[in-house]
XYZ file of C-alpha atoms in Angstrom:
506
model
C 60.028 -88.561 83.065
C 59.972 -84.461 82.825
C 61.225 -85.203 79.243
C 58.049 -87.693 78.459
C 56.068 -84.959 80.307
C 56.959 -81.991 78.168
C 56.440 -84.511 74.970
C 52.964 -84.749 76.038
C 52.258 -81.396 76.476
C 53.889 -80.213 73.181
C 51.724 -83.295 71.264
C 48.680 -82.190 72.851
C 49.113 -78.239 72.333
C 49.923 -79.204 68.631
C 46.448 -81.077 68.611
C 44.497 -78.424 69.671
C 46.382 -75.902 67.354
C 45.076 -78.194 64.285
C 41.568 -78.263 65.678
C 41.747 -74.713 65.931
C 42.211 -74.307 62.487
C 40.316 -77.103 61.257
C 37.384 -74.888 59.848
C 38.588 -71.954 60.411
C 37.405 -69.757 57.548
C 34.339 -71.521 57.289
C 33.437 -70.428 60.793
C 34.541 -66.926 60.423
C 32.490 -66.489 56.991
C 29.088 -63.927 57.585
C 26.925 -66.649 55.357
C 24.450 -63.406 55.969
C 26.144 -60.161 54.618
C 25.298 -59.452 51.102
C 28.527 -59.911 48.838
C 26.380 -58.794 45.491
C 23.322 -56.405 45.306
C 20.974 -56.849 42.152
C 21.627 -53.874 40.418
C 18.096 -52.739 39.487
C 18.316 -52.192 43.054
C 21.174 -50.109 42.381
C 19.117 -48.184 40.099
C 16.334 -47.448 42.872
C 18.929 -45.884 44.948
C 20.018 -43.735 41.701
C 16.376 -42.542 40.887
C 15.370 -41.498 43.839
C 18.294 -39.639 44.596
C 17.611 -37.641 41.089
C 14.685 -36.127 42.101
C 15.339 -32.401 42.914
C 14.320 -31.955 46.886
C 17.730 -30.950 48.315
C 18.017 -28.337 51.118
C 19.906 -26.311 48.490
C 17.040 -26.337 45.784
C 15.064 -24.085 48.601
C 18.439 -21.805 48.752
C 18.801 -21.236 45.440
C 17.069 -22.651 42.137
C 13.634 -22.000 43.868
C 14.751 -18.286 45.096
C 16.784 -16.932 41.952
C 13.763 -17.627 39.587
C 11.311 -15.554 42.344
C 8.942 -18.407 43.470
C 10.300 -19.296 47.222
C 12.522 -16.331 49.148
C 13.758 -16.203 52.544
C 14.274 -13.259 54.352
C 17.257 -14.907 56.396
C 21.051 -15.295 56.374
C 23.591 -17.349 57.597
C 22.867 -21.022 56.124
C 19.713 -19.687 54.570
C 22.178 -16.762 51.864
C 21.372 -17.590 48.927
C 19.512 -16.463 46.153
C 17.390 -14.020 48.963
C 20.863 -11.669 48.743
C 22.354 -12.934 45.489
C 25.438 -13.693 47.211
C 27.540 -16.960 47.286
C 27.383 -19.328 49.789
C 29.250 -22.572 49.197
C 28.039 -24.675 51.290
C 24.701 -24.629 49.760
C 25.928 -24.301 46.348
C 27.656 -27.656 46.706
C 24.351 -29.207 47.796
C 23.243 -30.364 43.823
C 27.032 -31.602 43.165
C 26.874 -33.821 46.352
C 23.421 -35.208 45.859
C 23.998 -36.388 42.186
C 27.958 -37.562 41.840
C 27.349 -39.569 45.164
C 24.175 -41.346 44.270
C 23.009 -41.050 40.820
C 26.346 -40.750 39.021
C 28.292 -43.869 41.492
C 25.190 -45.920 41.163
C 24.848 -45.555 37.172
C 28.456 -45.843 36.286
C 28.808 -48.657 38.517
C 25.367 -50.531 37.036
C 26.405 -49.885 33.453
C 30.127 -51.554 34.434
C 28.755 -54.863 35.637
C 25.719 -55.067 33.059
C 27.418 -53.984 29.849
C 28.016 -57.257 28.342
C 25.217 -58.323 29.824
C 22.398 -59.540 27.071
C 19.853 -60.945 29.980
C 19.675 -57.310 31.339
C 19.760 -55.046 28.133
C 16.771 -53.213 29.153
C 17.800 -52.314 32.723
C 20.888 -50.818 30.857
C 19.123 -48.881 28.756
C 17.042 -46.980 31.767
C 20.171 -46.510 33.607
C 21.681 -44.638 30.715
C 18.926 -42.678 30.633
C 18.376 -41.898 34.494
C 22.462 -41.063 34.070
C 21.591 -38.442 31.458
C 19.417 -37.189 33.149
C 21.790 -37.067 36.455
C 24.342 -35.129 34.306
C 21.896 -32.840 32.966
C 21.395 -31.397 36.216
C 24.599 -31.161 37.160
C 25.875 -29.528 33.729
C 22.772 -27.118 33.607
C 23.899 -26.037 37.344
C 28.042 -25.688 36.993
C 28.378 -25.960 33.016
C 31.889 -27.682 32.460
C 32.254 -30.813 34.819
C 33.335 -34.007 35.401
C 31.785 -36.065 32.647
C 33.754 -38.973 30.742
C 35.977 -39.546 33.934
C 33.208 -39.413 36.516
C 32.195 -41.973 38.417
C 34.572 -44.812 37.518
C 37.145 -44.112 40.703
C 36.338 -48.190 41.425
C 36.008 -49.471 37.809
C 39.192 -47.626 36.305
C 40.609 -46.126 39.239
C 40.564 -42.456 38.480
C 40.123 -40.313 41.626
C 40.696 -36.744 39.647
C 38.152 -37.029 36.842
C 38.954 -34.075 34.082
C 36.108 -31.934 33.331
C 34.386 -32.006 30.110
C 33.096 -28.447 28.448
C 29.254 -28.479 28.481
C 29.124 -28.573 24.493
C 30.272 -32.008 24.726
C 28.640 -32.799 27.372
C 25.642 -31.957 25.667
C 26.566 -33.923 22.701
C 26.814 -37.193 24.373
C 23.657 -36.974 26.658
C 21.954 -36.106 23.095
C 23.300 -39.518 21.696
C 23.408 -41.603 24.837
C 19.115 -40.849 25.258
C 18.864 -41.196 21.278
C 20.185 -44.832 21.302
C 18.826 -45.916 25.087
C 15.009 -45.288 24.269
C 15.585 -47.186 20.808
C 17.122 -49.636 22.390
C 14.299 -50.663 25.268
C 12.628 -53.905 24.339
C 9.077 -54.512 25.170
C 10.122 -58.214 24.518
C 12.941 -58.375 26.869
C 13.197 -58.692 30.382
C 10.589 -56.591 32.597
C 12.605 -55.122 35.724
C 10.058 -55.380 38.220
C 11.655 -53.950 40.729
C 12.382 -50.880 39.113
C 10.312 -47.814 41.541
C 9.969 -45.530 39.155
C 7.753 -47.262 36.004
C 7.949 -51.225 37.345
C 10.031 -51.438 34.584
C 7.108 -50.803 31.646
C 9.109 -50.311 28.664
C 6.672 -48.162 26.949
C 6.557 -45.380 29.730
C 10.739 -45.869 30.385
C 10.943 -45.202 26.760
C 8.735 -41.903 26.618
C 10.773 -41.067 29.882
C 13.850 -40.735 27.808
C 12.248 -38.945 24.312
C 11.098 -36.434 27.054
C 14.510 -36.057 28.173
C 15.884 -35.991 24.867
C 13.040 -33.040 23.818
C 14.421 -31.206 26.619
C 17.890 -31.477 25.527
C 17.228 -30.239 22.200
C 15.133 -27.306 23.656
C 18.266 -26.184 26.010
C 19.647 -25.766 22.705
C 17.570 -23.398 20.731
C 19.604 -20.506 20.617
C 23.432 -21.802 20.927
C 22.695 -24.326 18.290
C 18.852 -24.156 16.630
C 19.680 -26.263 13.756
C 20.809 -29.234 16.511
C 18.004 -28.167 18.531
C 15.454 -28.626 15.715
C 17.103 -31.827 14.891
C 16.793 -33.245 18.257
C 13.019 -31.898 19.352
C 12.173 -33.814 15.744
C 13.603 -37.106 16.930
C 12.160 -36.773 20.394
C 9.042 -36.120 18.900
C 9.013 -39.079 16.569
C 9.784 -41.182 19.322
C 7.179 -40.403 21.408
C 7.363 -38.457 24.992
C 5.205 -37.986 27.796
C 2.117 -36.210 27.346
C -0.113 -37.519 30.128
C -0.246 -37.746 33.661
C 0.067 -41.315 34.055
C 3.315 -40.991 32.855
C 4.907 -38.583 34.393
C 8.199 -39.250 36.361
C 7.580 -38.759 39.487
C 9.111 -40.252 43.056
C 6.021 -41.182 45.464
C 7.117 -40.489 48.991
C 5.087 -42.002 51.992
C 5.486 -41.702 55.917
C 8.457 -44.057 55.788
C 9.964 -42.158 52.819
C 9.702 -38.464 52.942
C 9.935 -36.016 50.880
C 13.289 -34.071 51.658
C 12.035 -30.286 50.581
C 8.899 -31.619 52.536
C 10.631 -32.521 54.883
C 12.222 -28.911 55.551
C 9.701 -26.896 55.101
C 7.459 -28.702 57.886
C 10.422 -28.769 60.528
C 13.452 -26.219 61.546
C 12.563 -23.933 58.108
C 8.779 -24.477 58.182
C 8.838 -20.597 58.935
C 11.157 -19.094 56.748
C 10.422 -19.333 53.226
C 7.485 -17.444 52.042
C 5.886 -16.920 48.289
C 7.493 -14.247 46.055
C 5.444 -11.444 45.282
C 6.251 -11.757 41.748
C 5.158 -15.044 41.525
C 2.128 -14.625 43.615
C 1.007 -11.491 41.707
C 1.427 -13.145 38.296
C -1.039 -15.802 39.675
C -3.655 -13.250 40.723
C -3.199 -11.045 37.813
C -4.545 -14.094 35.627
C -6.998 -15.167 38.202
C -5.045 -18.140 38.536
C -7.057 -21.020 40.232
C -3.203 -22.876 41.475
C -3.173 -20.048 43.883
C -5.850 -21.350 46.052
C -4.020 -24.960 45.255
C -0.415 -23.884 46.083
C -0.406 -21.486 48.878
C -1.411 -20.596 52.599
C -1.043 -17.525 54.271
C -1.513 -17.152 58.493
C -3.303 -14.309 58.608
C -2.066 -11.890 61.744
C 0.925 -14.233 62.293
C 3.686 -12.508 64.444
C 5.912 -15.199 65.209
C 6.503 -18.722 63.536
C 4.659 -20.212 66.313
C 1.213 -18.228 65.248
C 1.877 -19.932 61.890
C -1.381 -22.440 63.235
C -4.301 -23.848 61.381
C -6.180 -21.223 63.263
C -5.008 -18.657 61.032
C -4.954 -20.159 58.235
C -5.980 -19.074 54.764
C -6.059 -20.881 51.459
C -8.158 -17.814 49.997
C -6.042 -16.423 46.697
C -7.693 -13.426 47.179
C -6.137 -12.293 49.954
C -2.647 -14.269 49.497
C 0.533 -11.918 49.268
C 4.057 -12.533 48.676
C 7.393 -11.665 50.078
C 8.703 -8.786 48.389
C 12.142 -9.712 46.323
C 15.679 -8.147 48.050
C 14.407 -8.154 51.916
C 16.773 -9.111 55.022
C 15.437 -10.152 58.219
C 15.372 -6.581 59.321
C 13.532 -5.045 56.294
C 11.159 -8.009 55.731
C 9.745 -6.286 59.114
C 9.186 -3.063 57.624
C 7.768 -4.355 53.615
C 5.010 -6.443 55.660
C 4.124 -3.302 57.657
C 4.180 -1.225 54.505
C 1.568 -3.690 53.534
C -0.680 -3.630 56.618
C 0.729 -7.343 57.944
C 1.865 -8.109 61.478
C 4.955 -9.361 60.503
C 6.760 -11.379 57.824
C 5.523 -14.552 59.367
C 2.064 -13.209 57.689
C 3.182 -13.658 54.406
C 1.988 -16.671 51.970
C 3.650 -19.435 51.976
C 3.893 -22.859 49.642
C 1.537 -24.534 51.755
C 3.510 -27.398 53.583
C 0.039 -29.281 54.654
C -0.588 -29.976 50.634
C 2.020 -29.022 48.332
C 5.044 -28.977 50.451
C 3.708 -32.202 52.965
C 6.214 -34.698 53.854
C 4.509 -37.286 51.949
C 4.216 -34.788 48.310
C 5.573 -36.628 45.048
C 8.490 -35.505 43.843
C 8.128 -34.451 40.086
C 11.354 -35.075 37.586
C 9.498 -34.996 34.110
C 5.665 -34.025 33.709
C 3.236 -34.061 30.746
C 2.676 -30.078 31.498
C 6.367 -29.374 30.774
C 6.889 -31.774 27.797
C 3.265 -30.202 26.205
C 4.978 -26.528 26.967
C 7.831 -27.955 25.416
C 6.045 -29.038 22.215
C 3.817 -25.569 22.131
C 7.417 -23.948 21.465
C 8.842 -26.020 19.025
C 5.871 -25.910 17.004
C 5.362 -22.118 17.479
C 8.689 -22.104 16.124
C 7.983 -25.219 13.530
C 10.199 -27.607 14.565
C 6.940 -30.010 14.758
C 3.918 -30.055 12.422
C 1.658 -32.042 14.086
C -0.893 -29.996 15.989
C -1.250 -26.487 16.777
C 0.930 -24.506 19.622
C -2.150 -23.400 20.785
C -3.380 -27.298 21.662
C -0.381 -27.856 23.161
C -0.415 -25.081 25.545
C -3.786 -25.481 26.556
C -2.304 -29.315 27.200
C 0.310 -28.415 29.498
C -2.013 -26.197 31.268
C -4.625 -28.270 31.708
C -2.453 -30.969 32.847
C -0.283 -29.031 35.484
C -3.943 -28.115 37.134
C -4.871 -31.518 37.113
C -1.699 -32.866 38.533
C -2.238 -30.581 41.692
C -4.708 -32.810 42.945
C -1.626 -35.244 42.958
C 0.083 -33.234 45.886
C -2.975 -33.593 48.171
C -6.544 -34.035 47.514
C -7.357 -30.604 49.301
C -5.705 -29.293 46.093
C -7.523 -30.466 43.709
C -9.064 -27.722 40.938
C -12.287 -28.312 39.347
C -12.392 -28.846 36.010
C -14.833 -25.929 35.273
C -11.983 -23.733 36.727
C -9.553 -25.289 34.706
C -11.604 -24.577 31.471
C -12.595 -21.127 32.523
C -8.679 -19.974 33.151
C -8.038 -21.763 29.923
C -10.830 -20.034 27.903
C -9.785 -16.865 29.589
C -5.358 -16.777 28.645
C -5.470 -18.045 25.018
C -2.156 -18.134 23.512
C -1.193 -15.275 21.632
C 0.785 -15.365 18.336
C 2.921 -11.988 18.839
C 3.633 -12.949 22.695
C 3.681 -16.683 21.984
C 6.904 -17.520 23.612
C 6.478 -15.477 26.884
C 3.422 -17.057 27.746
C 4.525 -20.800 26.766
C 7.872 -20.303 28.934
C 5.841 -18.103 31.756
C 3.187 -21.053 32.353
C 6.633 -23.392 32.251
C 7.561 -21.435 35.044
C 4.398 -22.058 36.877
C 4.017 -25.767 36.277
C 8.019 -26.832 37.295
C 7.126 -24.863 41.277
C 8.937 -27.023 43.775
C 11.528 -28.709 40.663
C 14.269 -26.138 41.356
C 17.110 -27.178 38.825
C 14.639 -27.474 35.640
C 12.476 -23.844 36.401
C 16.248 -22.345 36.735
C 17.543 -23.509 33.916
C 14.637 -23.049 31.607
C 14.235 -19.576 32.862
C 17.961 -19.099 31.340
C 17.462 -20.995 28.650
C 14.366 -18.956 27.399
C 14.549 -15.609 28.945
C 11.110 -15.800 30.247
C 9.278 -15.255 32.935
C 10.492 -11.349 32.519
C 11.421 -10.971 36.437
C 13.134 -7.916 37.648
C 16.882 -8.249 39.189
C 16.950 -9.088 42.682
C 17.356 -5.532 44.434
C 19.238 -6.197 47.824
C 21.676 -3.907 48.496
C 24.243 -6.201 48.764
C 23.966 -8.453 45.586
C 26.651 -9.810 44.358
C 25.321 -9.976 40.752
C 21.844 -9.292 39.619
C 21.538 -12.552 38.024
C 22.614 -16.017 39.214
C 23.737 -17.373 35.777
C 25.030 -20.688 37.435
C 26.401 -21.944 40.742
C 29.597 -22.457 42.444
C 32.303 -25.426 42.213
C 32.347 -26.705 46.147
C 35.109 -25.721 47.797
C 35.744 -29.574 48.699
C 36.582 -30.290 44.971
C 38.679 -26.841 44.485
C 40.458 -28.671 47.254
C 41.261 -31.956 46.119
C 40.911 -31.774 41.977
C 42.305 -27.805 41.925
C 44.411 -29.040 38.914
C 41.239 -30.317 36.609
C 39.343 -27.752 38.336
C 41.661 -24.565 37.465
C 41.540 -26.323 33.654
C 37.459 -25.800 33.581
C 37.868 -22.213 35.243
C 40.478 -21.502 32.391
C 38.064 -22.486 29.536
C 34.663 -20.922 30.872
C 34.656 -18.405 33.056
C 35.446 -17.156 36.424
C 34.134 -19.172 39.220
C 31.338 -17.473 40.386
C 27.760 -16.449 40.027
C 27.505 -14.360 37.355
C 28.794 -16.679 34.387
C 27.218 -18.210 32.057
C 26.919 -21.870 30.786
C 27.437 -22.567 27.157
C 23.535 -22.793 26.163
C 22.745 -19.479 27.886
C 23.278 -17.102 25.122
């Protein structure tokens, strides 16, 4: 009987084993978790991850070329001291090999062969150009033909690539991307940036490649005229309505915004370089752009109360002050304190809600005013095109916040008033470059290199490191785990450090 018993029991465990089973990966299967994303999505993440607003931008780009300073140390060292600080230096690197770089690679991967979606390939080689741009124009030699393919290929220790090749590639890769964009292909609706409107993606990248050929003009002026020519051809943005820009709303802020309205809202002021060269001109962006609390002693007296948006009686931060003699240049100027210094005001065009620019018609018209001063192009005159770029950086204020909008009276007035000069063509076309990239850190640094102009004065802290920032720093993270590919780059161009210079910068 205990024999029939245990016969039982083993038959019945045995059944419910089987009925355990029976289904078993069908009921452990999330039907809900996404397995694929579409990767136009993909693409959103990339874009808006390539507009310039990290915490570093404020550090550095926006402090070596003199428009935003802070008078602070620890995470704030930067360009205010000309010293090296890593940790913000890395900030660029981080922001584009994580999302712009992973994304693009990955996109381009699983789309290649991919007919149906030809045109989202195209803008994703041209969003990745102008990913890489950034990042070569900041370091110089990086990880270029390797990067970004750790999943598809399986290479964790990408080589680095010397920027001349770099260059080269980006060059061809926006060439044959804005050819190839079909108005009678597929429209990528979902695509944030231009809702996938070919004509606009396509003028995106002739813009990019105009730039490209400009960062060339003196390490290779026969390329560079070769390129601006093409670009030109092509058609770029000249505009407003299609300029690339991120919109940011309350549910999407804008990062630099984002900063400069919560724990750093008091410690970046104006430059009084940049704020004089406004005033000397009677510029009317300086009642657009900045704020000054008059009286301010503290960051908490930094209140609408004492607010002015008067240019007349904005002044900047003196270049080369600490926190202790910030104190005494505002009370060599008759302020209460550094807190009563202009600022970039962060109720207009620092808000948390302010586009984010990547390409504008006042740039690419700048752009154009050079290469024909230097006849590259035929069509027009530089003077047209200057006047273009001006007018259309003083229109696109208004785009920040309606409380910056300039009149149109003004704008004529300051145009009618700074004609451009033959003999001092190239200062003023680079100078109002200057002016009309504010707040897009990486592209005002680089074409301040690239040109020579504005003509700023070396940062005079007493403690520089260099008196020019020529390019940043590799992060210590990658020094870390690629030190072999890394050494290789160091080898080839230059010390690691602040003071050398990327290939273009001649």
């Amino acid at each position: 009987m205990k024999k029939i018993l245990n016969f039982i029991l083993l038959v019945l465990m045995l059944g419910y084993s089987t009925s355990c089973d029976q289904n078993f990966d069908e009921l452990n299967t999330n039907r809900v978790a996404a397995t694929s994303i579409d990767p136009a999505f993909q693409l959103n993440n990339a874009t808006i991850n390539a507009s310039p607003n990290s915490f570093g931008i404020l550090v550095y780009e926006l402090g070596i070329v003199q428009q935003i300073i802070s008078p602070n140390s620890g995470v704030l060292t930067g360009a205010n001291f000309n010293q090296d600080n890593r940790a913000s230096t890395q900030n660029n690197w981080q922001q584009y090999y994580r999302n712009v770089i992973k994304n693009t690679k990955d996109i381009i991967f699983r789309i290649k062969d991919d007919p149906t979606r030809s045109n989202l390939l195209q803008m994703t080689r041209i969003m990745q150009a102008y990913g890489f741009m950034i990042l070569t124009d900041t370091y110089g030699s990086i990880p270029y033909t390797e990067a970004g393919i750790g999943y598809s290929d399986q290479i964790f220790y990408p080589k680095y690539d010397s920027q001349e090749l770099i260059y080269a590639d980006i060059i061809k890769e926006l060439e044959e991307a804005s050819a190839a964009l079909n108005a009678n292909g597929r429209v990528e609706t979902a695509d944030i940036l231009y809702a996938g409107n070919i004509d606009k993606w396509r003028r995106f990248g002739y813009s990019l490649l105009l730039r490209a050929g400009m960062r060339l003009s003196k390490v290779d002026p026969t390329k560079a005229q070769q390129t601006v020519a093409k670009a030109f051809a092509g058609g770029v943005i000249t505009t407003n309505n299609d300029n690339a820009v991120i919109i940011h709303d309350a549910n999407y802020t804008n990062p630099i915004g984002n900063t400069l309205n919560a724990t750093e809202a008091a410690n970046f002021y104006m430059t009084e370089p940049f704020v004089n060269f406004l005033k000397s001109t009677n510029d009317p962006r300086l009642g657009a752009i900045a704020v000054r609390y008059i009286g301010a002693k503290s960051g908490s007296e930094q209140v609408p109360a004492r607010q002015s948006i008067d240019p007349a009686v904005q002044i900047g931060m003196p270049m080369g002050n600490d926190n202790a003699s910030a104190v005494t240049a505002a009370a060599n100027l008759g302020l209460a304190s550094f807190y009563d210094f202009s600022q970039v005001d962060r109720r207009r065009v620092a808000k948390i809600t302010g586009p984010g620019f990547m390409v504008t018609a006042s740039q690419t018209n700048l752009l154009l005013a050079e290469a024909r001063q230097r006849g590259w192009i035929t069509t027009g005159t530089a003077a047209e095109y200057f006047q273009a770029g001006i007018r259309a950086h003083m229109v696109q204020m208004a785009l920040h916040d309606a409380a910056s909008t300039i009149p149109a009276p003004a704008i004529e007035a300051y145009i009618t008033a700074n004609p451009l000069v033959d003999a001092t063509a190239l200062q003023q076309i680079n100078t109002q470059y200057w002016v009309s990239s504010l707040m897009n850190g990486p592209e005002s640094f680089a074409n301040f290199r690239r040109s020579g102009f504005p003509t700023l004065q070396a940062n005079p802290f007493p403690g520089r490191e260099v008196l020019f920032i020529n390019r940043l720093t590799y992060p210590n993270s990658e020094i870390s785990v690629n030190s072999e590919n890394v050494g290789a780059a160091i080898t080839a161009q230059g010390e690691d450090d602040l003071e050398t210079r990327v290939w273009w910068h001649k």
